[in-house]
Structures are given as structure tokens and as C-alpha cells.
Coordinates of C-alpha atoms and ligand atoms in Angstrom, one line a residue:
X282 CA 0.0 0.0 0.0
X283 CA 1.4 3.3 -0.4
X284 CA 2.3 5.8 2.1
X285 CA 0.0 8.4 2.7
X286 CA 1.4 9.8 5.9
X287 CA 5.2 10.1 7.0
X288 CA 5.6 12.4 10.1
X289 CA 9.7 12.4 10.7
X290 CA 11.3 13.0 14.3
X291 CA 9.0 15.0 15.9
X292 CA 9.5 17.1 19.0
X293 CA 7.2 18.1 21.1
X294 CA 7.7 21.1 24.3
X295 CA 4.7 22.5 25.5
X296 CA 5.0 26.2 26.8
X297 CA 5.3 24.4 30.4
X298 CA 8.3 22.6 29.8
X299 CA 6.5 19.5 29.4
X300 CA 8.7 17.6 26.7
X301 CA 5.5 15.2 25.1
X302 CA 6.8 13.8 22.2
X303 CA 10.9 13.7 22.1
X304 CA 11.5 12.4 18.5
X305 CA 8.5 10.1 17.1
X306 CA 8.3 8.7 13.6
X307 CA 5.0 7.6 12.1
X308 CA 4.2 6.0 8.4
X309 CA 0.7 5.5 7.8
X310 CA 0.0 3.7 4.5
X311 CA -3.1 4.8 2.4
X312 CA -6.6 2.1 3.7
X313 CA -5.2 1.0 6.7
X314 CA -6.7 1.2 9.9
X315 CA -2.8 1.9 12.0
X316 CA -3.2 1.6 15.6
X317 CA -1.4 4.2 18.0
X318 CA -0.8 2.5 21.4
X319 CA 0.5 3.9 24.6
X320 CA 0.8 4.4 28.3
X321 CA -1.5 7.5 29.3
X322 CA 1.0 10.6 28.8
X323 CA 2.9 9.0 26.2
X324 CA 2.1 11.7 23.9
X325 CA -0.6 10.2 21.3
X326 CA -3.1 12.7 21.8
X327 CA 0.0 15.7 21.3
X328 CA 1.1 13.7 18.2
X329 CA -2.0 13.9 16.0
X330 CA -2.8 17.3 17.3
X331 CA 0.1 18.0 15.9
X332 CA -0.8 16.7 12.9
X333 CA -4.1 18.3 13.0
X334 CA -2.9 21.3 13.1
X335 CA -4.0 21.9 17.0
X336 CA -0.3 22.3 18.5
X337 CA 2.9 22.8 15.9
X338 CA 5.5 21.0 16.6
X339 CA 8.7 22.4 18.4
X340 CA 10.5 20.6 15.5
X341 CA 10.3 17.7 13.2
X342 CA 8.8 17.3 9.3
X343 CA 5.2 15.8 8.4
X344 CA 4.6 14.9 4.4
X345 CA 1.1 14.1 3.6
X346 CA 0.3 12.4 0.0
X347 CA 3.9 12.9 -0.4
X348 CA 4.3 16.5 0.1
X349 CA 5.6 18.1 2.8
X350 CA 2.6 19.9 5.1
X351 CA 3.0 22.8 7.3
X352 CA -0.9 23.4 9.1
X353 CA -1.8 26.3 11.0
X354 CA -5.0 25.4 12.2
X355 CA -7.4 22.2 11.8
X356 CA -9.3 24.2 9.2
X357 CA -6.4 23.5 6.5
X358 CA -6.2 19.6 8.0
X359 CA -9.8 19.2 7.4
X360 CA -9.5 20.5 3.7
X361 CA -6.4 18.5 3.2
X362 CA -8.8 16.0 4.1
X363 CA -8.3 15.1 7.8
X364 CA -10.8 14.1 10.3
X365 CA -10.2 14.4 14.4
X366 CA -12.5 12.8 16.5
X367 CA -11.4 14.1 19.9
X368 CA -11.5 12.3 23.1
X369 CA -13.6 14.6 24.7
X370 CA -17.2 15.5 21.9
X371 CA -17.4 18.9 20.5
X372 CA -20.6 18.9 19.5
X373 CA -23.4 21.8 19.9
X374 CA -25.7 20.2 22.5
X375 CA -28.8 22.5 21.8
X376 CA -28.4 21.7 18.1
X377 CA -30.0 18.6 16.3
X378 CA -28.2 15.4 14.9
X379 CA -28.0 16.3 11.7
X380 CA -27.2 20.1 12.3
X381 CA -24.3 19.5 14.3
X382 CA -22.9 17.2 11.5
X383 CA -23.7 19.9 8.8
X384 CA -22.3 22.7 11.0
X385 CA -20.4 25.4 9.2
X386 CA -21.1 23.2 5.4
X387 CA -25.1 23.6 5.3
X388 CA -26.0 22.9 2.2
X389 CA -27.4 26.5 0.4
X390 CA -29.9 26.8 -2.2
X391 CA -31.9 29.6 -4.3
X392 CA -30.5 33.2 -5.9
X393 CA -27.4 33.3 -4.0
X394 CA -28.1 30.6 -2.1
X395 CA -29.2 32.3 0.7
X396 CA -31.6 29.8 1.5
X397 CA -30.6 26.6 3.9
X398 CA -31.5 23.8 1.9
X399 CA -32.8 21.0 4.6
X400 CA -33.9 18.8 2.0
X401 CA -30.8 18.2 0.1
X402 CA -29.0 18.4 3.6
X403 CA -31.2 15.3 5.2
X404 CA -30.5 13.2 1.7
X405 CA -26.8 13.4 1.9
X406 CA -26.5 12.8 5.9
X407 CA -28.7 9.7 5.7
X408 CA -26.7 8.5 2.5
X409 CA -24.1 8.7 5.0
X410 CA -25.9 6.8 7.6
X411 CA -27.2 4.3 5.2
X412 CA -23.3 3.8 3.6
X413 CA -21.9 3.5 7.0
X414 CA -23.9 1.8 9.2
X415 CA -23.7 4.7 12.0
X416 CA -27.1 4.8 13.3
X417 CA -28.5 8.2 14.4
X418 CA -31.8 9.7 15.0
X419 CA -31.7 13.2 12.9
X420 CA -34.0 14.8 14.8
X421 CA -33.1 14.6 18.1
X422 CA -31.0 17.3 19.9
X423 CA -28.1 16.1 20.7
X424 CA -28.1 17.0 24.3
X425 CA -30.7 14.2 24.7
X426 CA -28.3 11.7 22.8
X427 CA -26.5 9.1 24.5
X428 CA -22.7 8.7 24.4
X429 CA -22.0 6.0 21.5
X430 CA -24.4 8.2 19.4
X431 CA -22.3 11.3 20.0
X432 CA -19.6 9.6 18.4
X433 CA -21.3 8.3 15.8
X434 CA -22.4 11.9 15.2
X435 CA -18.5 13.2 15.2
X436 CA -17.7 10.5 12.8
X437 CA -20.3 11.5 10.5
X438 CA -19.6 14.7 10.8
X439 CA -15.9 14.2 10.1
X440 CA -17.2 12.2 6.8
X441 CA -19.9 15.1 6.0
X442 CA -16.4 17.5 5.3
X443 CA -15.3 15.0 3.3
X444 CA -12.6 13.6 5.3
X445 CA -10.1 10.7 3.9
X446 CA -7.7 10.3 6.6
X447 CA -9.7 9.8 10.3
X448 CA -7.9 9.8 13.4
X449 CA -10.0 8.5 16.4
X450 CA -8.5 9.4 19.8
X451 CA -9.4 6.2 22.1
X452 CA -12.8 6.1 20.9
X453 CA -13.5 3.1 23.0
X454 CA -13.0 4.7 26.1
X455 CA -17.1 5.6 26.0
X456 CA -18.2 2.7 24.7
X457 CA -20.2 -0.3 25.9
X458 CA -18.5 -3.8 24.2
X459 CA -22.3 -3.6 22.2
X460 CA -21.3 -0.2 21.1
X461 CA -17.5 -1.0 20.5
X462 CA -18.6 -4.2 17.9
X463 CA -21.0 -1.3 16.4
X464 CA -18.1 0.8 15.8
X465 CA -15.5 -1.8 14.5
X466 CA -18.4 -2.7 12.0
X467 CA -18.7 0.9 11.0
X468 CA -14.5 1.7 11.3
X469 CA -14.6 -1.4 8.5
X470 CA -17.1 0.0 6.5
X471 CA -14.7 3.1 6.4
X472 CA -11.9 1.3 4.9
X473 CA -14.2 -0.6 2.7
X474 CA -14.9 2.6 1.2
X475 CA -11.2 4.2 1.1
X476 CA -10.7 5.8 4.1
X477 CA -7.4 5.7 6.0
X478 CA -7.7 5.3 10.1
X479 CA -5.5 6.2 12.9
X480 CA -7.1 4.7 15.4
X481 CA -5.6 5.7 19.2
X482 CA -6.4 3.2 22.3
X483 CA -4.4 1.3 25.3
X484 CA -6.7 -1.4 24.8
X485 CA -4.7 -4.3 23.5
X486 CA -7.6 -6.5 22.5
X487 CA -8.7 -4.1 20.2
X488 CA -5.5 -3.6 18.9
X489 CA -5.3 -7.1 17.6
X490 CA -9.0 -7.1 16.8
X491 CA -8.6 -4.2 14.3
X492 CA -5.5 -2.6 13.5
X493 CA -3.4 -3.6 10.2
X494 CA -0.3 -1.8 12.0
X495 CA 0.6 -0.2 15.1
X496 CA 3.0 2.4 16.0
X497 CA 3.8 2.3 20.3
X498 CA 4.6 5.3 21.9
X499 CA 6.5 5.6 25.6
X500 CA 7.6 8.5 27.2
X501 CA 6.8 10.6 24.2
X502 CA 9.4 8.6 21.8
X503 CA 8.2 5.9 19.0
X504 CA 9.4 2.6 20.5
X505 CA 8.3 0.2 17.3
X506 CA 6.1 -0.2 14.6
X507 CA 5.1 -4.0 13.9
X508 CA 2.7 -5.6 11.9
X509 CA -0.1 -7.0 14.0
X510 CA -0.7 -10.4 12.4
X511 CA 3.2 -10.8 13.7
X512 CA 2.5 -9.7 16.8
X513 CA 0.5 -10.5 20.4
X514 CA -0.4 -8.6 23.1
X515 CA 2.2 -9.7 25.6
X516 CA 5.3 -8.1 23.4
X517 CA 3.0 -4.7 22.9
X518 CA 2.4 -4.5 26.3
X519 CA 6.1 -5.2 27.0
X520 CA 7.4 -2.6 24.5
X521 CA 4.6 0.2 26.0
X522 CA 5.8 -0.3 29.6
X523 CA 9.2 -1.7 28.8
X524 CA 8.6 -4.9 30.8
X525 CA 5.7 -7.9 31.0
X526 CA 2.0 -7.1 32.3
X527 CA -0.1 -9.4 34.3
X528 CA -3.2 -9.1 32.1
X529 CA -5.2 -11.0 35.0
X530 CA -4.9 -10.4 39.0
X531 CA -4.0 -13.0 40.3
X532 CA -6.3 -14.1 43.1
X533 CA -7.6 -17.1 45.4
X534 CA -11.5 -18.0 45.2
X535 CA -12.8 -15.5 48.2
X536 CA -13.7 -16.1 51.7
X537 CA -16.6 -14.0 52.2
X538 CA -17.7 -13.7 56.0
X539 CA -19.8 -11.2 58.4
X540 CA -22.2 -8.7 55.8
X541 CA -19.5 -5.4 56.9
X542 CA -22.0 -2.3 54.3
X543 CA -25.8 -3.4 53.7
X544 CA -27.7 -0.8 51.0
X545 CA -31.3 -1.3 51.4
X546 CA -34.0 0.5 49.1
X547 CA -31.2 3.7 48.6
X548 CA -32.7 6.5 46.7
X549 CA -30.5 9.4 45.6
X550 CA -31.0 12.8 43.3
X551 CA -28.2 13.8 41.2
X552 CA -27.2 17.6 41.3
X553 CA -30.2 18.4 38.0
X554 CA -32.7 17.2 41.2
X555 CA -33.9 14.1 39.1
X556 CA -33.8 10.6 40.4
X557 CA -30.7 8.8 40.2
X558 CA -31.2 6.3 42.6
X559 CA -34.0 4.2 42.0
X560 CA -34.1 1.4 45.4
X561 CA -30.6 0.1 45.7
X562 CA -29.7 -2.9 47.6
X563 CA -26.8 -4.8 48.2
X564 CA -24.8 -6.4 50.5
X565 CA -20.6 -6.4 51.0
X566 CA -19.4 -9.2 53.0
X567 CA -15.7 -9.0 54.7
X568 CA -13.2 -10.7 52.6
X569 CA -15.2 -10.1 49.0
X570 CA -14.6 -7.8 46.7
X571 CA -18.2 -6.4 45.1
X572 CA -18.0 -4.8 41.5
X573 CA -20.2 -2.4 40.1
X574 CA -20.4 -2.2 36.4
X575 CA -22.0 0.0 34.1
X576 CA -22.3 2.6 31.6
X577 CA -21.3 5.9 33.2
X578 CA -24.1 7.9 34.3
X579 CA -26.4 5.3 35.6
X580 CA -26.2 6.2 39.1
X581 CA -22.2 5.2 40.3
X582 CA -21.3 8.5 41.0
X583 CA -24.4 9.0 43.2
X584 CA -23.9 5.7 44.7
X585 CA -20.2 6.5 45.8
X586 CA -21.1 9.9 47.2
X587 CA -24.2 8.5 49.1
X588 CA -22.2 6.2 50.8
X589 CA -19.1 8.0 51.4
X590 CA -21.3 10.8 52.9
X591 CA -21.3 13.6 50.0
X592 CA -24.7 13.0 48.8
X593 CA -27.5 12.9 50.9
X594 CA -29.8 10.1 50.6
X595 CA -34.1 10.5 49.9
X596 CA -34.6 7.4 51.0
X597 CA -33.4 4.0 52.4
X598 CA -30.7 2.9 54.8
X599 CA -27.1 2.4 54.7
X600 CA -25.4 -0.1 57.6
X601 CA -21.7 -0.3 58.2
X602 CA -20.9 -3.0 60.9
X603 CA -24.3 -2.3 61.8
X604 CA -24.4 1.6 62.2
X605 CA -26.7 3.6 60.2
X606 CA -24.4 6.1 57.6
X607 CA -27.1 7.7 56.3
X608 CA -27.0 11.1 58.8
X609 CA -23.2 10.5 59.3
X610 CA -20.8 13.2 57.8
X611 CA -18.1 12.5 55.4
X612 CA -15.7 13.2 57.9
X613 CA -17.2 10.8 60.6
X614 CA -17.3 8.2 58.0
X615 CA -13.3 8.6 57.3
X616 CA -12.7 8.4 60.7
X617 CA -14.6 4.7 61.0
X618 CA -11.9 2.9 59.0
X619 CA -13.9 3.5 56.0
X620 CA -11.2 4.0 53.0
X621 CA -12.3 5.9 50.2
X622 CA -10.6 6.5 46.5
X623 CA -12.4 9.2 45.1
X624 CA -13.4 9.2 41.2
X625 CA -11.9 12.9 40.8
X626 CA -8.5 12.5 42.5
X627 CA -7.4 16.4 41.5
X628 CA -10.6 17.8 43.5
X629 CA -11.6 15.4 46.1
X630 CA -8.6 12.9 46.7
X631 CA -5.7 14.7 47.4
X632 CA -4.4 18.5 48.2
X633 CA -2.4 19.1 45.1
X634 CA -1.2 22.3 46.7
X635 CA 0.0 20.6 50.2
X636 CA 3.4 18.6 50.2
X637 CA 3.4 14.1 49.9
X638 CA 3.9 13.8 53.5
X639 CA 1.2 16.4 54.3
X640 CA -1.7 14.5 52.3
X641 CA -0.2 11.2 53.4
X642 CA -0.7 12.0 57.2
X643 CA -4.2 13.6 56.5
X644 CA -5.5 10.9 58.9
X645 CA -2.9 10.5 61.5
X646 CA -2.1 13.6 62.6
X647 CA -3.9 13.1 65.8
X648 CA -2.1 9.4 66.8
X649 CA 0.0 9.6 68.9
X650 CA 2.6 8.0 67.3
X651 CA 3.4 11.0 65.4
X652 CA 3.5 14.0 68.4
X653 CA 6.2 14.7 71.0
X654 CA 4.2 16.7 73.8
X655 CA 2.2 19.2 71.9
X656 CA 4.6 19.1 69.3
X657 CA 4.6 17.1 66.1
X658 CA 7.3 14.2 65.8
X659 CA 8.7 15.5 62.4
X660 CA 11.3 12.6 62.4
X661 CA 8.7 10.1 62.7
X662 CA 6.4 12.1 60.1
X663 CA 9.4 12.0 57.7
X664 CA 10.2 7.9 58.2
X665 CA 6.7 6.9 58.0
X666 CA 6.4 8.8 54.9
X667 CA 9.1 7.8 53.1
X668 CA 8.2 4.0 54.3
X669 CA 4.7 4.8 52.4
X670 CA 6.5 6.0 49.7
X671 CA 8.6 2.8 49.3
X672 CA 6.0 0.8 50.0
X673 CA 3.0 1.8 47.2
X674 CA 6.2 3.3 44.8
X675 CA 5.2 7.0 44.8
X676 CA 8.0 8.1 42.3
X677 CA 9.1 11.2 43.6
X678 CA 12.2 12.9 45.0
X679 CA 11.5 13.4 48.3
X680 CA 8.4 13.5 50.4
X681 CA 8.7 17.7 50.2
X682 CA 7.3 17.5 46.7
X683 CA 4.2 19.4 46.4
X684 CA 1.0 16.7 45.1
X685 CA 0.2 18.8 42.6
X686 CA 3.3 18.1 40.7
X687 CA 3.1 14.5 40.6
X688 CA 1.8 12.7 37.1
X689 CA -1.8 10.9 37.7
X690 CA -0.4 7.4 38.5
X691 CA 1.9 8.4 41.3
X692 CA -0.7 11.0 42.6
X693 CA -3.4 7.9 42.2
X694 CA -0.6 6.0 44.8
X695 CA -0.2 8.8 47.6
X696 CA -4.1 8.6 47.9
X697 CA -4.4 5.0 48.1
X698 CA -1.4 4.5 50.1
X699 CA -3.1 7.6 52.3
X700 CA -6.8 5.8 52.2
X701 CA -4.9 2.1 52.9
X702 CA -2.7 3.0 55.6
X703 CA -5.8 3.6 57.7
X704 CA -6.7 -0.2 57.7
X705 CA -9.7 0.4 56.1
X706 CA -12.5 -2.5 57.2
X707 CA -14.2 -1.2 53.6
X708 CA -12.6 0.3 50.8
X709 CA -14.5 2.1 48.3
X710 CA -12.5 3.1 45.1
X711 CA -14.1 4.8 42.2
X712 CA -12.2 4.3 39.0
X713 CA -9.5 3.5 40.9
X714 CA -7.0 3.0 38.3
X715 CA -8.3 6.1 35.6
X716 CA -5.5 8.0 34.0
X717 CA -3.2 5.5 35.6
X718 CA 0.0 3.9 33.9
X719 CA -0.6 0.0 33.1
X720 CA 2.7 -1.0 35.5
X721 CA 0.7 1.1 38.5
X722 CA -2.5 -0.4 37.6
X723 CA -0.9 -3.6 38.3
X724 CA 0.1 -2.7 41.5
X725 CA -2.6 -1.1 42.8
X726 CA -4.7 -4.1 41.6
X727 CA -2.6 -6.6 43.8
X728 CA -3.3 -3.9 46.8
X729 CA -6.9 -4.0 46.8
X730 CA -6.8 -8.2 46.7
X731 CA -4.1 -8.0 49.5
X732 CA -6.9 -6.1 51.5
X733 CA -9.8 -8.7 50.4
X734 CA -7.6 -11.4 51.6
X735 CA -7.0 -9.4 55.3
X736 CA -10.9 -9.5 55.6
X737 CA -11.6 -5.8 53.9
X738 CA -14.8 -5.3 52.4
X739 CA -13.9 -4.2 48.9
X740 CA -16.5 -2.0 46.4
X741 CA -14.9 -1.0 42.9
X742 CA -17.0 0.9 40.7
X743 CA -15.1 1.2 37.1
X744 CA -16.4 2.3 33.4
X745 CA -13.5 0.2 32.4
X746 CA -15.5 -3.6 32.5
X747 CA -12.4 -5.8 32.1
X748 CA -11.3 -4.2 35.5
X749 CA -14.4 -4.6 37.4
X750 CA -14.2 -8.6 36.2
X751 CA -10.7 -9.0 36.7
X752 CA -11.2 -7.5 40.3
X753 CA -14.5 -8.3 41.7
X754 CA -16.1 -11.9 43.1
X755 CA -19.6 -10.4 42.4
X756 CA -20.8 -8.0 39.8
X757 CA -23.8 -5.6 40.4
X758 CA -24.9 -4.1 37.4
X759 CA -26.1 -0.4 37.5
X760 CA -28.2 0.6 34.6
X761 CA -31.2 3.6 35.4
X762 CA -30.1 4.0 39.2
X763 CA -31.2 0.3 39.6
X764 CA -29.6 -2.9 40.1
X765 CA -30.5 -4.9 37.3
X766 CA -28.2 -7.5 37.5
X767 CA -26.1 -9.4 40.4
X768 CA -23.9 -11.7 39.3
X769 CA -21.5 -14.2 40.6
X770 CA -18.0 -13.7 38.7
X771 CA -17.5 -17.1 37.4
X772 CA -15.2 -18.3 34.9
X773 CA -17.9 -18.4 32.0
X774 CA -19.4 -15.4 33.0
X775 CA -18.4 -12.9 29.2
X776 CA -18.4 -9.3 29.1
X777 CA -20.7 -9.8 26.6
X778 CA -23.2 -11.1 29.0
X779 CA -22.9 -7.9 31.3
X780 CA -23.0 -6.0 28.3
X781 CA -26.6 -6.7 27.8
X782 CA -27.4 -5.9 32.0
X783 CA -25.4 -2.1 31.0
X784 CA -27.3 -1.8 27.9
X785 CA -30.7 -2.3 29.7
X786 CA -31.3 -5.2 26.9
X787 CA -31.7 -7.6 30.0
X788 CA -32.8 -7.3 33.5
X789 CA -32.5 -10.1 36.4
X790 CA -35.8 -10.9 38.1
X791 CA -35.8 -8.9 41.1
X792 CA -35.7 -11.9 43.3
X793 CA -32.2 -12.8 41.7
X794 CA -30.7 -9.0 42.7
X795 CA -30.2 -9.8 46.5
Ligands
ADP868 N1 -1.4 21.6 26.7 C1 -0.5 20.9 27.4 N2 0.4 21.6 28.1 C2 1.4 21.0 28.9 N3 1.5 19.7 28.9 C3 0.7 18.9 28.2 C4 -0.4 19.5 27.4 N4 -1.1 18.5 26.8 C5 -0.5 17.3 27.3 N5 0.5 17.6 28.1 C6 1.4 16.6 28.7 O1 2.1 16.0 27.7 C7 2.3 14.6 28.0 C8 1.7 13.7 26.9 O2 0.3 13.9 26.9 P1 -0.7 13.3 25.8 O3 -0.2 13.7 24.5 O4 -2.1 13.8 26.1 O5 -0.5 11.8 26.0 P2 -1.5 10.5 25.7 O6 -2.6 11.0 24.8 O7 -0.6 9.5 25.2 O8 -2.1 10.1 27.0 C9 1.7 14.4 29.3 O9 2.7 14.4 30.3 C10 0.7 15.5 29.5 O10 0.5 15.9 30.8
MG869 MG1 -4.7 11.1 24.9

């Protein structure tokens, strides 16, 4: 196939300092889909904004169709013929489907065509749905829209101004494994008809699944490019970290004991004032490790906070080792041995503008341990912080370091090491592992089994399913703010299978969610 794309030793400093992408070569060849894989922050989202013509690069050459390209702004990409569907949706919420996807190319027509012409503009965005298999209601604003229709609404859109190359920045990320087949289907259609992909994940499964190629990224530098029929998912995964990755945790069957949180009929608001929680129940035994799955927005967030104290509750109980939450405040709750890994780690997890030490002793500063009279035992302070450290592999110069300066993964480590050094008798962690390197995921992984195993009651809520079933002995499904699955995490059970409790397709008999 011929090259359509060379981009040659790119650098990449952002005004910060921040060196993302420190000499990376990519060769796209024309109708292939080429996969970009890497660690989070090894620079694949700089690298094709770069190319879009978001960011210019501090130096390095890009030819396109074989001559060299020099864009100042995404406007010349897209009439070069490059679509960007970003990881976060631009779309115009109070807008239609099919307005968003025209936006800024509405087809005109009468003297001076001064006249939108919907007509025309409906035939040529459902030719496009029709050719492509992405499904969208027209009509419908897109505020109202949910999340795998978005997408399909940015690819369309993408197609509408005639793109050839598409680059899709972990488009998976959003996606149910329903929704991903639906987009593989459609990402096939594409190169049926011409189209060139670069398609951007960490997901090695998909990798293999789709990709012709793929170009790995680490610390901002282009480790390899390899076929994929030559390759597996162990040596990718080895080349993007720079060592092997336990794909599975490794765990014994659990020993669940005494019931340590019992949910019963919960019902929640989220912050528009509408139901989010419709009658949650659910038990988490010491020594088990409960999952929560589902499509984000079904009620996790308002789960989390209800039980950690954030949110108040409308209705129902929560028991911890028997005492009712439900009027306690988030800072009684942290002081019952109840650890808690906050989804948004920046706002609610950690002080980014206090020191490592400072937010790792956030809960001991009144033991003893650490005061000398009415002072405070900096010496002990400074060895049991730098023990922490050690311990969970905060990477770090010294313990001095403000939080905020820390990347995500080692950040993600000074809150659980913070949240785990309490002894926690139940540990809640909310995307525990989000924005976190694949060698911390590991680790933080073997942590939260470590803690089953010492008799902990474990909850994990994760968008990401393969975590929630490598983690969790049972699975509760959370689709509407309602259970509407509970299911034991056997060996047969598929993500397929839950993938039809997230998508609301099926529903357990009520009897069956205990
Ligand atoms: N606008 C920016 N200013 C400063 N640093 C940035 C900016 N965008 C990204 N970075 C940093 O550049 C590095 C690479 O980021 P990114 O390209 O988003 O990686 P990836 O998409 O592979 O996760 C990270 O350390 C990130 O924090
Ligand atoms: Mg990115």
C-alpha cells in the first residue's frame, strides 16, 4: 500500500516545559486502519494534534500524499482531508443530529443561495448513515443523545467535510462492548470505502482485533512499529511499559464472612434534582470484593457519594458494621476505618497544593505515634512517609514535593497509600486506576486483593469492565439507578453477558438481585 502519511522526528515542548513527544516517527500507509498504542502521557493525543494542526511542533517534518505539510490550524487539516474525533465530543448540545454534522457546510440553495436547503442536507447525511452503518436519530438534539451516538455523530460529521484520513483518539473509552462491535463494523465499513484510520487506544484487545499496523509510543518517543498479524499482546504490552504485564490479578477464590455495608431501598437525586437512585440494595461481605459495572451515568457517581457521605440520601438505609451512615458526615465516615478512593482525585482525593507527607498524614495527625508533647514528631512524620512511599512506589524525589506536581499514577498511589494505611474494614474506590499507567494499575490491583484477603470489604465501581471482572467476586450491574443485575463472577461469565445488563437489553428478576 502506499504511504499516505510520513511524520519524521517529531518534538514536542509544551510552553510548560512539558517535553510530550521527544523524537516520534509515524508511516501511515493509504486504507489501513494503523493503531497508536500507549501508556497515558505518552504523547498520542500531542502527536495527532500536531498533525491536525491543534499544536505545531517544536521541531520535526510531516509529508502528507507525499508533500511536505506545514498546518496552522485544523481548518487547513480538514481541507487537506483530515478528520479528528477528539476524546472529549465537540458537539453543539442545543443543536440537532443532523445540524451539528452539517455545522459550518449547510448545504445552500436559491439566488445566492441564501436559503438553507434541509432537503438536500437530510439526503446526503442519511446516504451517509445508510453507507456506514452509524445509526442516528436526525431529529433529536443532541443533548438528549446518548454517548455511542455522540460519536457516531462526530464520525459522521468528520465524513460530511469529506474527510479521507480519520484519526480516532481512544474512541472506546465511551463505549459499551455492544457499542465498540457497532463501531468496529462501522470503522470497516470506512476502509471498505477508502478511508485511511489512525485509530488511538491502550486497549490491546482491540488492537489485535482491528489494526493492520501499530506504531507504540513511551515516554513521548516511537518505540516500534510492527505488523499485527506478527505480533501478540504480551510483546506490545512489554514494548509500551518496557517490561511484562499481568493481564489477569491473580487471586484465590474468596472467603466472604460477616455482611461489613448493607444498602437497602437507597434512593438518591443527582445535582439536576432528578432521580438517580431508584431502590438500591446490596450487600458487601468482609473478605469479598463487590464490582459495580456500568455505563457511566447510571447512578455510580451518586452511589459513591451516598455512601461516602457527599450526597444525601431520599430514602433508604445504609449499615456499616451495623451503624446507620445515612446522617453520618463524610468526615465521621473517614474516621470509621472506611477508606475511600475518590473518582476525581485532582478535586476530592488529594491536596495538590499541600506537600506528599502532608496528604499522606491527613489521617494521622492526631495518633500519637506522630507528636512529641504538643509538638509534632517531624522525624517520625518524615520515616513513615518515606516508608509509604517505598511501599506503594510514589515516584518522587522526596516526600517535600508538592502533590500537585506529581503525574496521575503516582498522585493515584499517595491517595491510596493515604486511604490504605488507615486499615480500612471497607474500601470504596471509584475508577480507581483512571488516568493510571498499566505498570501502577498492576500494583494497585494486587493492593486491593491484599486487602480482600485481610478480611476488607472491597467496592470498585469502574467504566472500564475488564477491571471490574478482573477485580470483583460479584458483579452488580447499574443501569437507570437500579440494580439490574447481580452476578456471581465465574469463569464463564463474558463481558458480553454484562454488556446486555449495562445496555438495559436484559434485566434479572428482582428476586435474583439480592
Ligand atoms: N497543553 C499541554 N500543556 C502542557 N503539557 C501537556 C499539554 N497536553 C499534554 N501535556 C502533557 O504531555 C504529555 C503527553 O500527553 P498526551 O499527548 O495527552 O498523552 P496521551 O494522549 O498518550 O495520554 C503528558 O505528560 C501531558 O501531561
Ligand atoms: Mg490522549
Amino acid at each position: 500500500m502506499p504511504i499516505l502519511l510520513e511524520m519524521k522526528d517529531i518534538h514536542k515542548v509544551y510552553p510548560n516545559g512539558t517535553a510530550a513527544n521527544r523524537g516520534v516517527h509515524l508511516t501511515v500507509h493509504e486504507g489501513e486502519i494503523h493503531a497508536l498504542v500507549g501508556e497515558n502521557g505518552a504523547g498520542k493525543s500531542t502527536l495527532m494534534k500536531i498533525l491536525f494542526g491543534l499544536e505545531s511542533p517544536t521541531s520535526g517534518t510531516i509529508e502528507y500524499k507525499g508533500q511536505p505539510i506545514n498546518f496552522h490550524g485544523p481548518r487547513d487539516a480538514i481541507q487537506q482531508g483530515m478528520g479528528m474525533v477528539h476524546q472529549h465530543f465537540m458537539l453543539s448540545p442545543s443543536l440537532t443530529v443532523s445540524e451539528n454534522i452539517v455545522l459550518g457546510n449547510e448545504p445552500k440553495r436559491g439566488p445566492f443561495s441564501i436559503f438553507r436547503d434541509r432537503a438536500r442536507e437530510y439526503r446526503e447525511v442519511e446516504q451517509l448513515v445508510a453507507t456506514y452503518g452509524l445509526q442516528v436519530n436526525l431529529q433529536a438534539k443532541v443533548e438528549t443523545i446518548p454517548v455511542g451516538q455522540k460519536q457516531r455523530v462526530e464520525i459522521l460529521k468528520v465524513l460530511y467535510q469529506g474527510a479521507k484520513l480519520i484519526i480516532l483518539d481512544e474512541p472506546t473509552a465511551v463505549l459499551t462492548p455492544q457499542e465498540t462491535d457497532e463501531l468496529f463494523d462501522s470503522i470497516q465499513a470506512l476502509i471498505t470505502e477508502g478511508h485511511t484510520i489512525i485509530f488511538i487506544t491502550h486497549k490491546l484487545r482491540e488492537v489485535m482485533r482491528i489494526s493492520n499496523r501499530i506504531t507504540v509510543l513511551r515516554a513521548g518517543k516511537s518505540i516500534a512499529t510492527l505488523q499485527t498479524k506478527d505480533t501478540n499482546q504480551e510483546e506490545i504490552s512489554r514494548l509500551m511499559v518496557g517490561r511484562e504485564v499481568l493481564f489477569r490479578v491473580n487471586k484465590v477464590p474468596a472467603e466472604p464472612k460477616d455482611v461489613v455495608l448493607a444498602v437497602r431501598n437507597l434512593e438518591a437525586l443527582d445535582d439536576k434534582g432528578t432521580k438517580a437512585l431508584n431502590g438500591i440494595s446490596f450487600d458487601i461481605r468482609s473478605g469479598e470484593v463487590l464490582g459495580i459495572a456500568g455505563v457511566e451515568g447510571n447512578g455510580q457517581t451518586e452511589l459513591v457519594e451516598a455512601i461516602t457521605g457527599l450526597r444525601k440520601a431520599t430514602a433508604g438505609h445504609i449499615r456499616y458494621q451495623g451503624k446507620e451512615l445515612l446522617e453520618a458526615s463524610v468526615a465521621e465516615i473517614r474516621k470509621m476505618k472506611v477508606g475511600i478512593i475518590p473518582e476525581d482525585r485532582q478535586t476530592s482525593g488529594a491536596s495538590l497544593t499541600s506537600t506528599i507527607a502532608e496528604n499522606l498524614m491527613l489521617d494521622h495527625y492526631r495518633n500519637p505515634e506522630f507528636k512529641r508533647g504538643i509538638f509534632l514528631n517531624k522525624k517520625k512524620i518524615k520515616q513513615f512517609t518515606q516508608i509509604m512511599m517505598q511501599t506503594y512506589d510514589v515516584r518522587a524525589q522526596n516526600e517535600e514535593i508538592m502533590a500537585g506536581a506529581l503525574s496521575g499514577g503516582n498522585l493515584q498511589k499517595v491517595v491510596v497509600a493515604r486511604e490504605l494505611s488507615k486499615n480500612p474494614k471497607l474500601l470504596i474506590a471509584s475508577q480507581p486506576t483512571r488516568g493510571v499507567d498499566i505498570g501502577a494499575i498492576e500494583f494497585l490491583h494486587r493492593e486491593f486483593i491484599k486487602r480482600r484477603d485481610g478480611g476488607a470489604a472491597v467496592m470498585v465501581v469502574s467504566a472500564e469492565l475488564s477491571e471490574v471482572m478482573a477485580l470483583s467476586d460479584r458483579i452488580a450491574v447499574l443501569y437507570n439507578g437500579e440494580i439490574v443485575a447481580l452476578l456471581d463472577n465465574t469463569p464463564d461469565l463474558t463481558e458480553q453477558e454484562i454488556g446486555y445488563y449495562m445496555l438495559g437489553i436484559k434485566k434479572q428478576e428482582q428476586e435474583e438481585v439480592r
